[in-house]
Amino acid sequence: MITALTRNETWSLLTLVIACFSVLANTFQGDGEPLIASLALSGIAFAATFSLIRWLGGVFMRAGLKGKDMAKLRRPELPETMGAVCAIVYILLIIVFIPFPFYKDIVAATSGGGNRDVVLPVEHVETGRFLHRFPHSKLASYLSGILSLQSIIILGIGDDLLDIRWRHKVFIPAFSAIPMLIVYFVDFGVTQVVVPAPLQRFLGPTVDLGWLYYVYMAAFAIFCPNSINMLAGINGVEVSQSLVIAVLLLINDSLYLAPFTPYPHPAMDSHLFSIYLLLPFIGVSLALWWHNWYPAKVFVGDTYCYFAGMVFAVVGILGHFSKTLLLLFIPQIFNFVYSTPQLFHLIPCPRHRLPHFNVRSGLLEPSVAEWSRPPSKLVALALEILHQLRLVRVWKNEEGDITESTNLTLLNLWLLWFGPMREDKLATHIVVLQLFCGAIGLLVRHKLALWVFKVDNRAFG
Amino acid sequence: MITALTRNETWSLLTLVIACFSVLANTFQGDGEPLIASLALSGIAFAATFSLIRWLGGVFMRAGLKGKDMAKLRRPELPETMGAVCAIVYILLIIVFIPFPFYKDIVAATSGGGNRDVVLPVEHVETGRFLHRFPHSKLASYLSGILSLQSIIILGIGDDLLDIRWRHKVFIPAFSAIPMLIVYFVDFGVTQVVVPAPLQRFLGPTVDLGWLYYVYMAAFAIFCPNSINMLAGINGVEVSQSLVIAVLLLINDSLYLAPFTPYPHPAMDSHLFSIYLLLPFIGVSLALWWHNWYPAKVFVGDTYCYFAGMVFAVVGILGHFSKTLLLLFIPQIFNFVYSTPQLFHLIPCPRHRLPHFNVRSGLLEPSVAEWSRPPSKLVALALEILHQLRLVRVWKNEEGDITESTNLTLLNLWLLWFGPMREDKLATHIVVLQLFCGAIGLLVRHKLALWVFKVDNRAFG
């Protein structure tokens, strides 16, 4: 494990940081251009994360934050929980970013004791299309998003340290979503949703879901982090899928800012909000990806998966496009649904379900769950059907009883379909799958949604 | 180490929790009474922290979060970093508390896409003296305070885990203060301070400190957590001093709400803000104190000291009474100033400066720093003078060169003055000292400040 930057890396990162700082300094000359500042800060985030991952590798190992890479011949020990470094750099950067999009809309003089008895409104300067600033009232939303992200980092680190049980872990994101939901409640409180056109005759144009909307948001916030944490276990796959989702979201966001979109678009603020949160996320994730792609030098830890999922949940909920977001989670949704028989223990669920590393061939193969006693007739029948559909593979003993069946994860299924392959090839396949499904999803969102809703909200106004 | 609650404790805590929940449920019937809700939530915070400390003791030990109690005969191993449990319960509770003081001052309907095109102002209902609610605009301040607290928890846990160097540690609170200072900048931005009466002829009634005010706030936020972390090392002393400061602050706050104070008082909001943050802090700290007082069952970790100090820094800065707060930190300020010769390495500074445990007597004695080579003439003279003033004790060899001198901490000085004593007696003395100095401080603040300022702001209006 190299714990220092090479001379080449040092100079490249230094150049990047200097360039970013110059861009940042330039944004101060006008009224501040949040989008450009966000880009520059993301460059700094990349450089900082890259360097810190290198420098802290040894420190983490000494502190016992380490794990064995089981899918390698020598099973090297690597630093764990490096996602925490990512996440902390990210949080710091999006906090430092606050003054760029939020101008002061009140300037107050005080007569002491914390009261604001002299309030002077200052005129709001609109500085152009891409240089848009947020109204001050969005600050609370932004802060609540950061609070939720910080909460999941604290709980994620706790999980990585204390090895919390699966059935408790699932609710970590629920706890972390509380700040966001509570601020949503006191600050915004919109629980109406637009009704699809065919149903508007019965329900009217919008329907108020009330507290059900909060249940939906909580479920969404539980799903995103956990689903990323489930599609995990081989080098680079956690970071790659997060990067693909982030980039697709960014493309979707830019549709609302692009020159061909009518201006000012009512959803523009929400999508700027999303961009401001995603750009530095891509910055820190790229730095982690560099070290985590095959052959991995560091592990990301549950912390990263939770953190990445929560970034998406925050963006989706506070940006009001959670349904669109789910279209980018198709592989994760499939993986979750496909896993349920094991999660609910209809099929035995071993502690780890990652693909099996074949020491002789150096390739990954589907891993299996062993049946200590044969399944009930119903389960056996279902497994047989799935086996015929090539959705699972079962092995039987001479009596015809099922003794082993493949673990129900997307990674194992992929190996079942396309045969054993090397770890990086499998990860690449999954990344391409994610990209393909996501692109289709966005196409459906913007082209086909018109069949169900009257307008694509991108063309609103 | 007992890791379960006794039957007696279970029932007591359960009764407390049920009582608190009933009180909480009652506050929903009217318009919500934030102060009563805060009290009830603090009771729940106590019960939750108490139980979690018990239940997690073993888990922390297994995860390697443990340390030896050096001031005991058998040097038992105890769980470390239990302050993190406190802090996480605290954060969760003050987030859940948000809806109580912050009413919705806007209700918005939406046309989709996150825009608020229909804004309906709702009349503001004032529900009486103690049931006061915050204006919505204070939400960002409150959230930024929570962000700073979460940041220091993350960094504190990092410190406890990774054993960061002293010269890096000092700046942990500075990083954590960033969210609060940035939101202060975009949201409030008041940097004027009231000028003492004798100077008003020259400077006018207030003076704008500008960016210097931010430097002051950052310095304040660095000082509070580090100064508590420095007055540490014997069972119970960290939590006790924090509890004394919190209770004195609470007394000071209630002066602004008391029936004899003119109503509505302009500083009332700031002091309510302070009460809302302090009540649950007292709740979680009492639960920790129970387990950390002599003979300790758990250690609090740097996390607790940082967290406690940051609670005070947040309260002082966002409540605008940082000068008053410093009057309650007199023992900490003395301890810091007294330590500087060792911190700046004018006098050798061993890794740990806690009092020495005499195995034979079972009492604590002042610990010493060894001089591997004799001090320079100037330092020797200074030490000699301090020795004569009984502020330090030095030992010399036959040549008259200084070979050892007591470590410069308040705890060692106290043992030097009052002789060796048992750990709990020393802790009790320090608590009484803290209480005494703080009470004097508050008296000075409210009685003698009139000599310097025209009015005591409590009687404002």
PDB file of C-alpha atoms in Angstrom, chain B residues 308-461:
ATOM      1  CA  ALA B 308     -19.826  19.804  25.528  1.00  0.00           C
ATOM      2  CA  GLY B 309     -17.563  22.731  24.703  1.00  0.00           C
ATOM      3  CA  MET B 310     -19.234  23.148  21.332  1.00  0.00           C
ATOM      4  CA  VAL B 311     -22.705  23.189  22.893  1.00  0.00           C
ATOM      5  CA  PHE B 312     -21.514  26.147  24.986  1.00  0.00           C
ATOM      6  CA  ALA B 313     -19.866  27.819  21.997  1.00  0.00           C
ATOM      7  CA  VAL B 314     -23.048  27.481  19.907  1.00  0.00           C
ATOM      8  CA  VAL B 315     -25.209  28.800  22.720  1.00  0.00           C
ATOM      9  CA  GLY B 316     -22.832  31.696  23.397  1.00  0.00           C
ATOM     10  CA  ILE B 317     -22.356  32.726  19.779  1.00  0.00           C
ATOM     11  CA  LEU B 318     -25.887  32.280  18.438  1.00  0.00           C
ATOM     12  CA  GLY B 319     -27.389  33.539  21.698  1.00  0.00           C
ATOM     13  CA  HIS B 320     -25.092  36.578  21.606  1.00  0.00           C
ATOM     14  CA  PHE B 321     -23.767  36.307  25.126  1.00  0.00           C
ATOM     15  CA  SER B 322     -20.271  34.957  24.571  1.00  0.00           C
ATOM     16  CA  LYS B 323     -18.735  37.438  27.044  1.00  0.00           C
ATOM     17  CA  THR B 324     -21.080  36.287  29.807  1.00  0.00           C
ATOM     18  CA  LEU B 325     -20.216  32.698  28.961  1.00  0.00           C
ATOM     19  CA  LEU B 326     -16.502  33.334  29.436  1.00  0.00           C
ATOM     20  CA  LEU B 327     -17.240  34.382  33.037  1.00  0.00           C
ATOM     21  CA  LEU B 328     -18.357  30.783  33.657  1.00  0.00           C
ATOM     22  CA  PHE B 329     -15.101  29.421  32.216  1.00  0.00           C
ATOM     23  CA  ILE B 330     -12.783  30.956  34.831  1.00  0.00           C
ATOM     24  CA  PRO B 331     -11.249  27.643  36.031  1.00  0.00           C
ATOM     25  CA  GLN B 332     -10.768  26.569  32.410  1.00  0.00           C
ATOM     26  CA  ILE B 333      -9.184  29.898  31.479  1.00  0.00           C
ATOM     27  CA  PHE B 334      -6.852  29.662  34.485  1.00  0.00           C
ATOM     28  CA  ASN B 335      -5.965  26.078  33.595  1.00  0.00           C
ATOM     29  CA  PHE B 336      -5.199  27.085  30.010  1.00  0.00           C
ATOM     30  CA  VAL B 337      -3.064  30.090  30.921  1.00  0.00           C
ATOM     31  CA  TYR B 338      -1.280  28.090  33.637  1.00  0.00           C
ATOM     32  CA  SER B 339      -0.552  25.336  31.079  1.00  0.00           C
ATOM     33  CA  THR B 340       0.925  27.564  28.378  1.00  0.00           C
ATOM     34  CA  PRO B 341       4.598  27.189  29.469  1.00  0.00           C
ATOM     35  CA  GLN B 342       4.250  23.440  28.885  1.00  0.00           C
ATOM     36  CA  LEU B 343       2.136  23.782  25.737  1.00  0.00           C
ATOM     37  CA  PHE B 344       4.826  25.981  24.186  1.00  0.00           C
ATOM     38  CA  HIS B 345       7.528  23.610  25.448  1.00  0.00           C
ATOM     39  CA  LEU B 346       9.298  26.140  27.697  1.00  0.00           C
ATOM     40  CA  ILE B 347       8.933  23.371  30.256  1.00  0.00           C
ATOM     41  CA  PRO B 348       9.051  19.685  29.200  1.00  0.00           C
ATOM     42  CA  CYS B 349       5.581  18.351  28.450  1.00  0.00           C
ATOM     43  CA  PRO B 350       5.023  14.603  28.918  1.00  0.00           C
ATOM     44  CA  ARG B 351       2.310  12.841  26.867  1.00  0.00           C
ATOM     45  CA  HIS B 352      -0.039  12.748  29.877  1.00  0.00           C
ATOM     46  CA  ARG B 353      -0.122  15.280  32.677  1.00  0.00           C
ATOM     47  CA  LEU B 354      -2.834  13.780  34.859  1.00  0.00           C
ATOM     48  CA  PRO B 355      -2.145  13.462  38.591  1.00  0.00           C
ATOM     49  CA  HIS B 356      -0.008  10.533  39.708  1.00  0.00           C
ATOM     50  CA  PHE B 357      -1.759   7.649  41.467  1.00  0.00           C
ATOM     51  CA  ASN B 358       0.164   6.515  44.545  1.00  0.00           C
ATOM     52  CA  VAL B 359      -0.432   2.777  44.710  1.00  0.00           C
ATOM     53  CA  ARG B 360       0.445   2.569  48.423  1.00  0.00           C
ATOM     54  CA  SER B 361      -1.772   5.350  49.749  1.00  0.00           C
ATOM     55  CA  GLY B 362      -4.467   5.068  47.062  1.00  0.00           C
ATOM     56  CA  LEU B 363      -4.341   8.867  46.762  1.00  0.00           C
ATOM     57  CA  LEU B 364      -3.577  11.185  43.870  1.00  0.00           C
ATOM     58  CA  GLU B 365      -0.425  13.300  43.984  1.00  0.00           C
ATOM     59  CA  PRO B 366       0.883  16.022  41.672  1.00  0.00           C
ATOM     60  CA  SER B 367       2.600  14.459  38.650  1.00  0.00           C
ATOM     61  CA  VAL B 368       5.958  15.775  37.513  1.00  0.00           C
ATOM     62  CA  ALA B 369       7.795  16.588  34.308  1.00  0.00           C
ATOM     63  CA  GLU B 370      11.421  15.477  34.246  1.00  0.00           C
ATOM     64  CA  TRP B 371      14.163  17.786  33.047  1.00  0.00           C
ATOM     65  CA  SER B 372      16.574  15.610  31.054  1.00  0.00           C
ATOM     66  CA  ARG B 373      18.947  18.617  31.057  1.00  0.00           C
ATOM     67  CA  PRO B 374      18.704  21.603  33.404  1.00  0.00           C
ATOM     68  CA  PRO B 375      16.583  24.598  32.291  1.00  0.00           C
ATOM     69  CA  SER B 376      18.081  27.852  31.033  1.00  0.00           C
ATOM     70  CA  LYS B 377      18.853  30.467  33.698  1.00  0.00           C
ATOM     71  CA  LEU B 378      15.768  32.513  32.897  1.00  0.00           C
ATOM     72  CA  VAL B 379      13.399  29.545  33.099  1.00  0.00           C
ATOM     73  CA  ALA B 380      15.134  28.348  36.276  1.00  0.00           C
ATOM     74  CA  LEU B 381      14.652  31.779  37.867  1.00  0.00           C
ATOM     75  CA  ALA B 382      10.998  31.901  36.814  1.00  0.00           C
ATOM     76  CA  LEU B 383      10.421  28.402  38.225  1.00  0.00           C
ATOM     77  CA  GLU B 384      12.163  29.388  41.447  1.00  0.00           C
ATOM     78  CA  ILE B 385       9.846  32.388  41.857  1.00  0.00           C
ATOM     79  CA  LEU B 386       6.768  30.265  41.086  1.00  0.00           C
ATOM     80  CA  HIS B 387       8.057  27.719  43.609  1.00  0.00           C
ATOM     81  CA  GLN B 388       8.268  30.411  46.264  1.00  0.00           C
ATOM     82  CA  LEU B 389       4.735  31.539  45.358  1.00  0.00           C
ATOM     83  CA  ARG B 390       3.629  27.896  45.743  1.00  0.00           C
ATOM     84  CA  LEU B 391       2.407  27.846  42.132  1.00  0.00           C
ATOM     85  CA  VAL B 392       4.731  24.977  41.240  1.00  0.00           C
ATOM     86  CA  ARG B 393       7.044  22.639  43.102  1.00  0.00           C
ATOM     87  CA  VAL B 394      10.557  21.892  41.853  1.00  0.00           C
ATOM     88  CA  TRP B 395      13.087  19.276  42.884  1.00  0.00           C
ATOM     89  CA  LYS B 396      16.833  19.832  42.545  1.00  0.00           C
ATOM     90  CA  ASN B 397      19.898  17.602  42.488  1.00  0.00           C
ATOM     91  CA  GLU B 398      23.054  18.195  44.589  1.00  0.00           C
ATOM     92  CA  GLU B 399      24.419  20.725  42.080  1.00  0.00           C
ATOM     93  CA  GLY B 400      21.266  22.817  42.538  1.00  0.00           C
ATOM     94  CA  ASP B 401      19.981  22.089  39.019  1.00  0.00           C
ATOM     95  CA  ILE B 402      16.251  21.525  38.596  1.00  0.00           C
ATOM     96  CA  THR B 403      15.565  17.850  37.841  1.00  0.00           C
ATOM     97  CA  GLU B 404      11.771  17.720  38.169  1.00  0.00           C
ATOM     98  CA  SER B 405       8.867  20.156  38.330  1.00  0.00           C
ATOM     99  CA  THR B 406       5.163  19.569  38.775  1.00  0.00           C
ATOM    100  CA  ASN B 407       3.025  19.525  35.643  1.00  0.00           C
ATOM    101  CA  LEU B 408       1.212  22.788  35.137  1.00  0.00           C
ATOM    102  CA  THR B 409      -2.452  21.838  35.389  1.00  0.00           C
ATOM    103  CA  LEU B 410      -5.113  23.042  37.782  1.00  0.00           C
ATOM    104  CA  LEU B 411      -5.546  19.479  39.109  1.00  0.00           C
ATOM    105  CA  ASN B 412      -1.859  19.171  40.021  1.00  0.00           C
ATOM    106  CA  LEU B 413      -1.810  22.661  41.531  1.00  0.00           C
ATOM    107  CA  TRP B 414      -4.812  21.811  43.687  1.00  0.00           C
ATOM    108  CA  LEU B 415      -3.055  18.683  44.962  1.00  0.00           C
ATOM    109  CA  LEU B 416       0.029  20.800  45.639  1.00  0.00           C
ATOM    110  CA  TRP B 417      -2.016  23.224  47.737  1.00  0.00           C
ATOM    111  CA  PHE B 418      -4.276  20.839  49.590  1.00  0.00           C
ATOM    112  CA  GLY B 419      -2.126  17.727  49.693  1.00  0.00           C
ATOM    113  CA  PRO B 420      -2.748  14.260  48.205  1.00  0.00           C
ATOM    114  CA  MET B 421      -6.400  13.252  48.123  1.00  0.00           C
ATOM    115  CA  ARG B 422      -8.633  10.555  46.719  1.00  0.00           C
ATOM    116  CA  GLU B 423      -9.833  10.918  43.119  1.00  0.00           C
ATOM    117  CA  ASP B 424     -13.481  11.638  43.973  1.00  0.00           C
ATOM    118  CA  LYS B 425     -12.519  14.230  46.588  1.00  0.00           C
ATOM    119  CA  LEU B 426     -10.385  16.076  44.037  1.00  0.00           C
ATOM    120  CA  ALA B 427     -13.216  15.972  41.481  1.00  0.00           C
ATOM    121  CA  THR B 428     -15.679  17.288  44.087  1.00  0.00           C
ATOM    122  CA  HIS B 429     -13.303  20.145  44.985  1.00  0.00           C
ATOM    123  CA  ILE B 430     -13.025  21.137  41.317  1.00  0.00           C
ATOM    124  CA  VAL B 431     -16.792  21.047  40.889  1.00  0.00           C
ATOM    125  CA  VAL B 432     -17.274  23.301  43.911  1.00  0.00           C
ATOM    126  CA  LEU B 433     -14.583  25.638  42.607  1.00  0.00           C
ATOM    127  CA  GLN B 434     -16.334  25.777  39.235  1.00  0.00           C
ATOM    128  CA  LEU B 435     -19.666  26.520  40.881  1.00  0.00           C
ATOM    129  CA  PHE B 436     -18.162  29.212  43.109  1.00  0.00           C
ATOM    130  CA  CYS B 437     -16.267  30.980  40.303  1.00  0.00           C
ATOM    131  CA  GLY B 438     -19.312  30.805  38.017  1.00  0.00           C
ATOM    132  CA  ALA B 439     -21.674  32.237  40.608  1.00  0.00           C
ATOM    133  CA  ILE B 440     -19.266  35.121  41.244  1.00  0.00           C
ATOM    134  CA  GLY B 441     -19.003  35.579  37.466  1.00  0.00           C
ATOM    135  CA  LEU B 442     -22.757  35.901  37.034  1.00  0.00           C
ATOM    136  CA  LEU B 443     -22.965  38.316  39.946  1.00  0.00           C
ATOM    137  CA  VAL B 444     -20.303  40.478  38.334  1.00  0.00           C
ATOM    138  CA  ARG B 445     -22.153  40.231  35.017  1.00  0.00           C
ATOM    139  CA  HIS B 446     -25.472  41.501  36.322  1.00  0.00           C
ATOM    140  CA  LYS B 447     -24.502  43.791  39.181  1.00  0.00           C
ATOM    141  CA  LEU B 448     -21.113  45.220  38.431  1.00  0.00           C
ATOM    142  CA  ALA B 449     -21.484  45.480  34.648  1.00  0.00           C
ATOM    143  CA  LEU B 450     -23.541  48.626  35.206  1.00  0.00           C
ATOM    144  CA  TRP B 451     -20.292  50.433  36.024  1.00  0.00           C
ATOM    145  CA  VAL B 452     -19.042  49.739  32.511  1.00  0.00           C
ATOM    146  CA  PHE B 453     -22.212  49.566  30.431  1.00  0.00           C
ATOM    147  CA  LYS B 454     -25.110  51.982  30.762  1.00  0.00           C
ATOM    148  CA  VAL B 455     -27.715  49.297  31.282  1.00  0.00           C
ATOM    149  CA  ASP B 456     -27.761  45.666  32.271  1.00  0.00           C
ATOM    150  CA  ASN B 457     -29.466  44.264  29.172  1.00  0.00           C
ATOM    151  CA  ARG B 458     -31.726  42.156  31.354  1.00  0.00           C
ATOM    152  CA  ALA B 459     -33.586  45.323  32.342  1.00  0.00           C
ATOM    153  CA  PHE B 460     -33.617  46.585  28.759  1.00  0.00           C
ATOM    154  CA  GLY B 461     -36.679  48.476  27.561  1.00  0.00           C
TER     155      GLY B 461
END
